[in-house]
Every structure is written in structure tokens, then in C-alpha cells.
CSV table of C-alpha atoms and ligand atoms in Angstrom, one decimal:
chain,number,residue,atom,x,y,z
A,1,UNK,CA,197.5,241.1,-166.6
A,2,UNK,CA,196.3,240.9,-163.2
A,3,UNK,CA,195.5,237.4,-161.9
A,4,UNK,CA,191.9,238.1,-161.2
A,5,UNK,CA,190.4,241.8,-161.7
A,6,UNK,CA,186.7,242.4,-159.7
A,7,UNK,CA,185.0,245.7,-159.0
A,8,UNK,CA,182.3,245.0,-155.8
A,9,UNK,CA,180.2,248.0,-155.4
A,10,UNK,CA,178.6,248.2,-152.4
A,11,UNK,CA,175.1,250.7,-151.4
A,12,UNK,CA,176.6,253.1,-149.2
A,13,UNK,CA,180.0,254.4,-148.1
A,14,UNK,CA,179.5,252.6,-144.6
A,15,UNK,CA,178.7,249.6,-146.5
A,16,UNK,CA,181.7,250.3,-148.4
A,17,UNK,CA,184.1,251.0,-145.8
A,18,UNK,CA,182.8,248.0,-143.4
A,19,UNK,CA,183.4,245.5,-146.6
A,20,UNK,CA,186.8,246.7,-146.8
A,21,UNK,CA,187.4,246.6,-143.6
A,22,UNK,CA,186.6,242.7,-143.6
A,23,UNK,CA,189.2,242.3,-146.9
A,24,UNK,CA,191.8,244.2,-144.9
A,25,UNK,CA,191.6,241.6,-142.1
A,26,UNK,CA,190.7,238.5,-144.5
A,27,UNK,CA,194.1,239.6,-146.5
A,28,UNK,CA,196.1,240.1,-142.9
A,29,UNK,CA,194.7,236.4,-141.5
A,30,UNK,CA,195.7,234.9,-144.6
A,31,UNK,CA,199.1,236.6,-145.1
A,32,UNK,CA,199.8,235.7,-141.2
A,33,UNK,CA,198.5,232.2,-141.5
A,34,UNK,CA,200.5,231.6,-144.6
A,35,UNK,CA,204.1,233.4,-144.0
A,36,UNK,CA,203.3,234.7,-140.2
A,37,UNK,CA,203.1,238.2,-141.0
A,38,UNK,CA,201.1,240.5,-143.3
A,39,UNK,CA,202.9,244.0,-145.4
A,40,UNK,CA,200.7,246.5,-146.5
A,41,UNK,CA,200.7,249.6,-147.7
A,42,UNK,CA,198.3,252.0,-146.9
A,43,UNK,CA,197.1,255.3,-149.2
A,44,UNK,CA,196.5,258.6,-147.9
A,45,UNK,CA,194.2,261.4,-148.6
A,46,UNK,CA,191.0,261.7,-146.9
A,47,UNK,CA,188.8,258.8,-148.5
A,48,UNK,CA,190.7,256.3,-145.6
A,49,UNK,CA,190.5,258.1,-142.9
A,50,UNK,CA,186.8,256.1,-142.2
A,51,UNK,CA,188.3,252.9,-143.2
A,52,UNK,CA,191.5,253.2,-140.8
A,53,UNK,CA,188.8,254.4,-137.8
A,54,UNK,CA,186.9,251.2,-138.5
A,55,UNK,CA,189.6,249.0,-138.5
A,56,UNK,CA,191.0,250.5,-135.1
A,57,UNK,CA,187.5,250.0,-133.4
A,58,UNK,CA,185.9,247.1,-135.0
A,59,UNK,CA,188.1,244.4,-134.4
A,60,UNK,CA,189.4,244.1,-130.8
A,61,UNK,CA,190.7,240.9,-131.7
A,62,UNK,CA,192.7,241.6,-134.3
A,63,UNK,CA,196.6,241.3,-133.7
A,64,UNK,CA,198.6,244.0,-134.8
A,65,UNK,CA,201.8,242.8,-133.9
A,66,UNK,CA,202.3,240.6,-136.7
A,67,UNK,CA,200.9,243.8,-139.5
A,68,UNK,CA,203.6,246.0,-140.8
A,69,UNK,CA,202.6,249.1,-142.1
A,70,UNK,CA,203.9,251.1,-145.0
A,71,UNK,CA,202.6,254.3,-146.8
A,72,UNK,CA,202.4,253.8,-150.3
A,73,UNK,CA,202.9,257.8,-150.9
A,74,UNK,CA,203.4,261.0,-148.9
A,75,UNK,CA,202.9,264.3,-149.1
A,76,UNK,CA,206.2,266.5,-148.5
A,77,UNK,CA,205.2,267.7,-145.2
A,78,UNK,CA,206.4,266.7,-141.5
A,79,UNK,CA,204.5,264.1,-140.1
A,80,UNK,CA,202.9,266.7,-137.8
A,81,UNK,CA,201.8,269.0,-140.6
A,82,UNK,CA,197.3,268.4,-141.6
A,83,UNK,CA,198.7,267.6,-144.8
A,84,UNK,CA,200.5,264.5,-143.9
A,85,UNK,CA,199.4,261.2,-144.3
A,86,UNK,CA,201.5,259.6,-141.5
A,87,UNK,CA,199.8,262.0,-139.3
A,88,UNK,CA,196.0,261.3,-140.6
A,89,UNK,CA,197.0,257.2,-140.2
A,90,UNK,CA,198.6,258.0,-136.5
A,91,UNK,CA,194.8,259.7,-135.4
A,92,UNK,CA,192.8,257.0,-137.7
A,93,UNK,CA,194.7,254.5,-136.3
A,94,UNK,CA,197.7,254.0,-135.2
A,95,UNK,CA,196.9,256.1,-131.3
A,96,UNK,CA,193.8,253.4,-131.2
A,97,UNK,CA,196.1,250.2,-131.7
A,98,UNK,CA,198.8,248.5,-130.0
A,99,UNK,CA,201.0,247.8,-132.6
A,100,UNK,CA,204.8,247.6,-132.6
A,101,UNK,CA,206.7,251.2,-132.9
A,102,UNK,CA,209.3,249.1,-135.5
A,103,UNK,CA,206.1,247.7,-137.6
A,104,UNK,CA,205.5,250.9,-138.5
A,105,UNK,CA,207.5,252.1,-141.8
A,106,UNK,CA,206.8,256.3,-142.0
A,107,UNK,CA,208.3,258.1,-144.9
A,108,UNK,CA,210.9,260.4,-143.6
A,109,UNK,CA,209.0,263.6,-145.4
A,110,UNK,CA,210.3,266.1,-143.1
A,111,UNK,CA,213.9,265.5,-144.9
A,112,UNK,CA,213.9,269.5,-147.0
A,113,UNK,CA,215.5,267.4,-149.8
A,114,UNK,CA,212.7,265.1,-151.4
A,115,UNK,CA,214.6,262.9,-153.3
A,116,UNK,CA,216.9,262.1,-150.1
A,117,UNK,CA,213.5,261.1,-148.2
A,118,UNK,CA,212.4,258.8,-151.3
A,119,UNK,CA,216.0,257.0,-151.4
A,120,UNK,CA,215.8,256.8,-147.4
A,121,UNK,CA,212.4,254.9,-147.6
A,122,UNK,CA,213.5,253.1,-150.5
A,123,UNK,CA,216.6,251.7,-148.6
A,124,UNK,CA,213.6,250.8,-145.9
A,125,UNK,CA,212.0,249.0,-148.0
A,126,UNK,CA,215.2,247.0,-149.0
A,127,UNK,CA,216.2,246.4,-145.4
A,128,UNK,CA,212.9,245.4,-144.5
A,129,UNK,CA,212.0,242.8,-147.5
A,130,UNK,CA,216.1,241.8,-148.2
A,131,UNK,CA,215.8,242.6,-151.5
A,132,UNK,CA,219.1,242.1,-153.8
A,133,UNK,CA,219.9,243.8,-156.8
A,134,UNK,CA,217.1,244.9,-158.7
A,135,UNK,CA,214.3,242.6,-157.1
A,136,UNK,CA,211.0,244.7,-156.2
A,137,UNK,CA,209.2,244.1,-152.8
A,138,UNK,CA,206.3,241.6,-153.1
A,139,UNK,CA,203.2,243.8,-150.5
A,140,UNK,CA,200.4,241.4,-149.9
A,141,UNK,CA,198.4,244.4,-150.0
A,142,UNK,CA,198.7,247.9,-151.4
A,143,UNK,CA,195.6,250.3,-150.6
A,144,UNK,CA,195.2,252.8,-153.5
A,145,UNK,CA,192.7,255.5,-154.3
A,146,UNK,CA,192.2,257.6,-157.5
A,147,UNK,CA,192.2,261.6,-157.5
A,148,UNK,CA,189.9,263.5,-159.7
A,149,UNK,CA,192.3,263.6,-162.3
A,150,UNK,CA,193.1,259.9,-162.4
A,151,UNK,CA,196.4,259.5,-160.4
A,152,UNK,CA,196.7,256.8,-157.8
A,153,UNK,CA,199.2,256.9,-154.8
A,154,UNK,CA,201.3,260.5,-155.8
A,155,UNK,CA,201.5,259.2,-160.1
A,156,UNK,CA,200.0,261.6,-161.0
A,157,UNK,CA,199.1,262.1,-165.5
A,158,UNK,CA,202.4,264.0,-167.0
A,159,UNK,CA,204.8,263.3,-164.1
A,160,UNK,CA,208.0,261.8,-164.2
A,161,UNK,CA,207.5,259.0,-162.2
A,162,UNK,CA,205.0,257.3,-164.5
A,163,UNK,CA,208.3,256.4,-166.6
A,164,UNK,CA,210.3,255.0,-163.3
A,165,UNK,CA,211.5,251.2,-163.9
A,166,UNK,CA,214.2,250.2,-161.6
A,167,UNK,CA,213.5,252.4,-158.5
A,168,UNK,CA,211.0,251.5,-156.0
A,169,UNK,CA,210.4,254.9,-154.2
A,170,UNK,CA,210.7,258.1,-155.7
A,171,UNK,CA,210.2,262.0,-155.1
A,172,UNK,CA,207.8,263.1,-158.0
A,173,UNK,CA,207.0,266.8,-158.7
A,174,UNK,CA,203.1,267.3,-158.5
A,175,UNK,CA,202.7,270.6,-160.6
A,176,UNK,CA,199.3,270.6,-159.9
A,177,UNK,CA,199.9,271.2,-156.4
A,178,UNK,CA,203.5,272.8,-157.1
A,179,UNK,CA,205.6,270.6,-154.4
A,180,UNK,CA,207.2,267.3,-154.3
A,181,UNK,CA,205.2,264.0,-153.1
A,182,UNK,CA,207.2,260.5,-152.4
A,183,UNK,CA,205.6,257.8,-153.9
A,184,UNK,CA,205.6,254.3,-154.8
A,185,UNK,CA,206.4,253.5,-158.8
A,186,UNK,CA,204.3,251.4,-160.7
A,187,UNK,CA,206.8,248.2,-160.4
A,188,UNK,CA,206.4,247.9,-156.5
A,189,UNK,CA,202.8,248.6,-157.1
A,190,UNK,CA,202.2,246.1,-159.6
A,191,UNK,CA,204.3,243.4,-157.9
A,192,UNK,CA,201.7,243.2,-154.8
A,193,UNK,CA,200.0,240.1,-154.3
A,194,UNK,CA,196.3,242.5,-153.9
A,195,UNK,CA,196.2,245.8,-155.2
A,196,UNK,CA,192.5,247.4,-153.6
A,197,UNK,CA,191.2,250.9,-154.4
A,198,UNK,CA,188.9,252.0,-152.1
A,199,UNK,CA,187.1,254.6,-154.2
A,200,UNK,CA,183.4,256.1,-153.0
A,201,UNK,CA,181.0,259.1,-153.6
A,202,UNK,CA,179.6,261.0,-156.4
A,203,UNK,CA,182.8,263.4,-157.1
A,204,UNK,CA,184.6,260.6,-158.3
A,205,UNK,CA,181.8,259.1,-160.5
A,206,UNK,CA,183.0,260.7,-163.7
A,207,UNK,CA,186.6,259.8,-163.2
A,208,UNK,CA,185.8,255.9,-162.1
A,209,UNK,CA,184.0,255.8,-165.6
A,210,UNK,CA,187.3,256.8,-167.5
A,211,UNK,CA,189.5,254.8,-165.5
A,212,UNK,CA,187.1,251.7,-165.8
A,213,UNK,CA,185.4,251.7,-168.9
A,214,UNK,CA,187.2,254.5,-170.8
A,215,UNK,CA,190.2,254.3,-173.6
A,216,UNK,CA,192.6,257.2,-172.5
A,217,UNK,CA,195.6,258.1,-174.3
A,218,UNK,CA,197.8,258.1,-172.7
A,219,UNK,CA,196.2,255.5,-170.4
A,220,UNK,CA,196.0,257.5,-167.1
A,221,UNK,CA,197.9,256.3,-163.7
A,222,UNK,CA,194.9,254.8,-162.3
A,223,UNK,CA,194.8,252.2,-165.3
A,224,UNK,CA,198.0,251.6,-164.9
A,225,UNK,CA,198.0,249.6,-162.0
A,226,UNK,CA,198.1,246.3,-163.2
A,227,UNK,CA,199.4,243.5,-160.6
A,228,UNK,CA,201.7,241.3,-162.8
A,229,UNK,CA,200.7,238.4,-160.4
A,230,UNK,CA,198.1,239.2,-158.0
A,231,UNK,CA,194.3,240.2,-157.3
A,232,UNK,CA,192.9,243.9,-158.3
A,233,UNK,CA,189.8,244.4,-156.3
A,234,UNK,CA,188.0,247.9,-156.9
A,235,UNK,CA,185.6,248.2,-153.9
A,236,UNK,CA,183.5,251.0,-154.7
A,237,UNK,CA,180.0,252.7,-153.2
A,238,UNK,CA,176.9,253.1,-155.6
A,239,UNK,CA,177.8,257.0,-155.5
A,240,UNK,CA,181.0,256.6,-156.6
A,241,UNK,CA,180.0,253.9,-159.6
A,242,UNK,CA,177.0,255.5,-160.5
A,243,UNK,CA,178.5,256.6,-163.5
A,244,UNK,CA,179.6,252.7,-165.0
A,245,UNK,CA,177.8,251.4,-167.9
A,246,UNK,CA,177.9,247.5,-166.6
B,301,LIG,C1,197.2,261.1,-151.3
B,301,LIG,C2,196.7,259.8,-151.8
B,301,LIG,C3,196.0,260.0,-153.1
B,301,LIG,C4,194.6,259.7,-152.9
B,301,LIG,C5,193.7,260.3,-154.0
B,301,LIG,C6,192.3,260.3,-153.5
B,301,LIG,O1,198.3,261.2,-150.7
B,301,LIG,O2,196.4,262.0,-151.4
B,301,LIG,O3,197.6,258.8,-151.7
B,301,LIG,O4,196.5,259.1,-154.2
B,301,LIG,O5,194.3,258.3,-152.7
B,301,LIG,O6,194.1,261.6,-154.2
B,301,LIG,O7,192.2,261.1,-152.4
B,301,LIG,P1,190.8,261.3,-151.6
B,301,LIG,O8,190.6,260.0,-150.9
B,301,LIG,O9,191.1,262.4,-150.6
B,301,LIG,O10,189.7,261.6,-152.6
């Protein structure tokens, strides 16, 4: 069970994407302040992109040096390719920042073999944190969002890596798209100190009511994501919750 759960819906997307802006650098100051650096992961697809601008304008006094960034999925691509989330974070962000080259984690999609990329950013990972064994990597912050269909990060409904327990990174075969993505599993996800999905407008209404307030069967990826022992915080837009009962 997550330590605490909230949903904060907000009135508009740039309502929505200034509020979590200010959690993104409330988490960082306090991860900083507390350890002296802040891990997050960020999510891809194209609900971000307005979040990742914001944060590279709005806060000139924000130090980067002590953020290290990961990508809690990609898509199979190079990271040159418009489909690549390392390349919609690098024009979002990462060319309006000075930030460290080294604190800056990209998945190594171009490898032609997906499941060598997802063990190559897994052994990142394990560098990076010094995990041994079978520990997980504790994120202070993972970004998620939620497709139409109710996956988060690339777990997507009917895909092999919903069952994954022991690896932290793996290639998973999106049939719906008919190619590999490299993804998180649910045990690094739900071993992050804050898990926030940034969800807004009206196309994901219907979906945001079955992942909040609905029983599915199997329960779909989205409801899934439950941080053993840390804060989920849905930040939402009224477009996007229009749809929830309470
Ligand atoms: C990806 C994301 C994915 C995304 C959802 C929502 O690589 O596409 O990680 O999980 O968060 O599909 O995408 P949109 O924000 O584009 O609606």
C-alpha cells in the first residue's frame, strides 16, 4: 500500500503543468537537502514535453548539477529518431540546462538487439545506485503517465513484463505498436520514494475513471503502481478528471 495516495486536479493543463513543475523542484530541494542529490526518472510520450519546457525556463535558479536523470522507458529507436524519448527530453530540456553530461542516464535504444539495451541500462542502474544482489534502486521520483489503454511507462495490459520480479529493466514486446520498448518493471517502480502521473485532457478522461475508480480484471498496469513505501500523487487537469465520480 502506498504511504500516502492523493489525486490534485488542477483547472487547466497550464495549471497542471506549473503545479508539477513546483513538485518536481519541492521533491529535487528535499532529496538534495536530505542525501545531496535527487534520482528521477522521467516518462516519455508527448504529455511532458510542456512540463520538461517549464522546468527548463522557469527556474533559473534551480541547480542541475546535483539532479540525475533517468528515463523510466524508451521506445526502440536511436535517440535521434521523433520517436525517442531521449530525444523529446534533450529539446524539452536537457539543450536549455546546464546539467552534467554523466547526470544524464539514456537508454542505449539504438542497440538492434532490445533485450541487450534493457540489460545495458539495467547494469546502469546497478552501477549508479551500488545495488548488490537482488536489491532494487530506491528513485525519489519516478514521472509516469497512462496510455489510452491503461499502461504506464512501456507495461503495457497482456505483456510479459507485467510478470517481471527480479529484473529491474527489461525489453517488452508492445504488440499494439508491433516493436520492442525498454521499460522499467513494476518492482523499481514501486520501490520509489514518489511515484507522480502527470495525466491531462479530455482523451484520457475515460481511461483515468477505470484506472481510478474502476475494478478491472485483470487490474490494468496503471493500477498497478503501487509504491511499497512511498507517496503516489496523481496530478491531473479538470479535462482529464472530468470523468471521476468523487
Ligand atoms: C511513452 C511513455 C508512455 C506515456 C503514455 C502517455 O514512452 O510513451 O512513457 O507510458 O506516458 O503513453 O503518453 P502521452 O503523454 O503521449 O499521452
Amino acid at each position: 500500500m502506498a504511504s500516502t495516495r492523493s489525486i490534485e486536479v488542477l483547472a487547466t493543463a497550464a495549471d497542471l503543468f506549473h503545479a508539477v513543475a513546483e513538485e518536481f523542484v519541492r521533491a529535487a530541494r528535499t532529496a538534495i537537502g536530505a542525501q545531496g542529490r535527487f534520482t528521477v526518472a522521467l516518462s516519455g510520450g508527448s504529455t511532458p514535453k510542456s512540463l520538461y519546457s517549464l522546468l527548463a525556463s522557469s527556474y533559473p535558479s534551480f541547480v542541475w548539477n546535483r539532479v540525475f536523470l533517468f528515463f523510466g522507458d524508451e521506445r526502440h529507436v536511436p535517440p535521434t529518431d521523433s520517436e525517442s524519448n531521449y530525444r523529446m527530453v534533450k529539446e524539452s530540456l536537457l539543450s536549455k540546462i546546464s546539467i552534467p553530461s554523466e547526470n544524464v542516464f539514456r537508454v542505449p535504444a539504438e542497440n538492434p538487439d532490445a533485450a541487450a539495451a534493457a540489460s545495458d541500462y539495467e547494469a546502469q542502474l546497478r552501477r549508479f545506485f551500488e545495488l548488490k544482489g537482488a536489491e532494487f534502486p530506491r528513485f525519489d521520483l519516478i514521472l509516469l503517465g497512462v496510455g489510452p489503454d491503461g499502461h504506464t511507462a512501456s507495461l503495457f495490459p497482456d505483456s510479459a513484463a507485467l510478470d517481471e520480479s527480479s529484473r529491474l529493466v527489461v525489453a517488452n514486446w508492445a504488440a499494439k505498436y508491433n516493436t520492442y520498448r525498454i521499460t522499467f518493471t513494476f518492482p523499481v517502480i514501486n520501490r520509489a520514494g514518489e511515484v507522480l502521473f502527470l495525466v491531462s485532457g479530455a482523451d484520457k478522461a475515460d481511461m483515468l475513471q477505470q484506472v481510478l475508480e474502476g475494478k478491472s480484471t485483470p487490474a490494468l498496469p496503471a493500477q498497478r503502481v503501487e509504491p511499497a513505501n512511498g507517496n503516489l500523487l496523481w496530478m491531473l487537469d479538470e479535462a482529464a478528471a472530468a470523468k471521476l465520480k468523487r
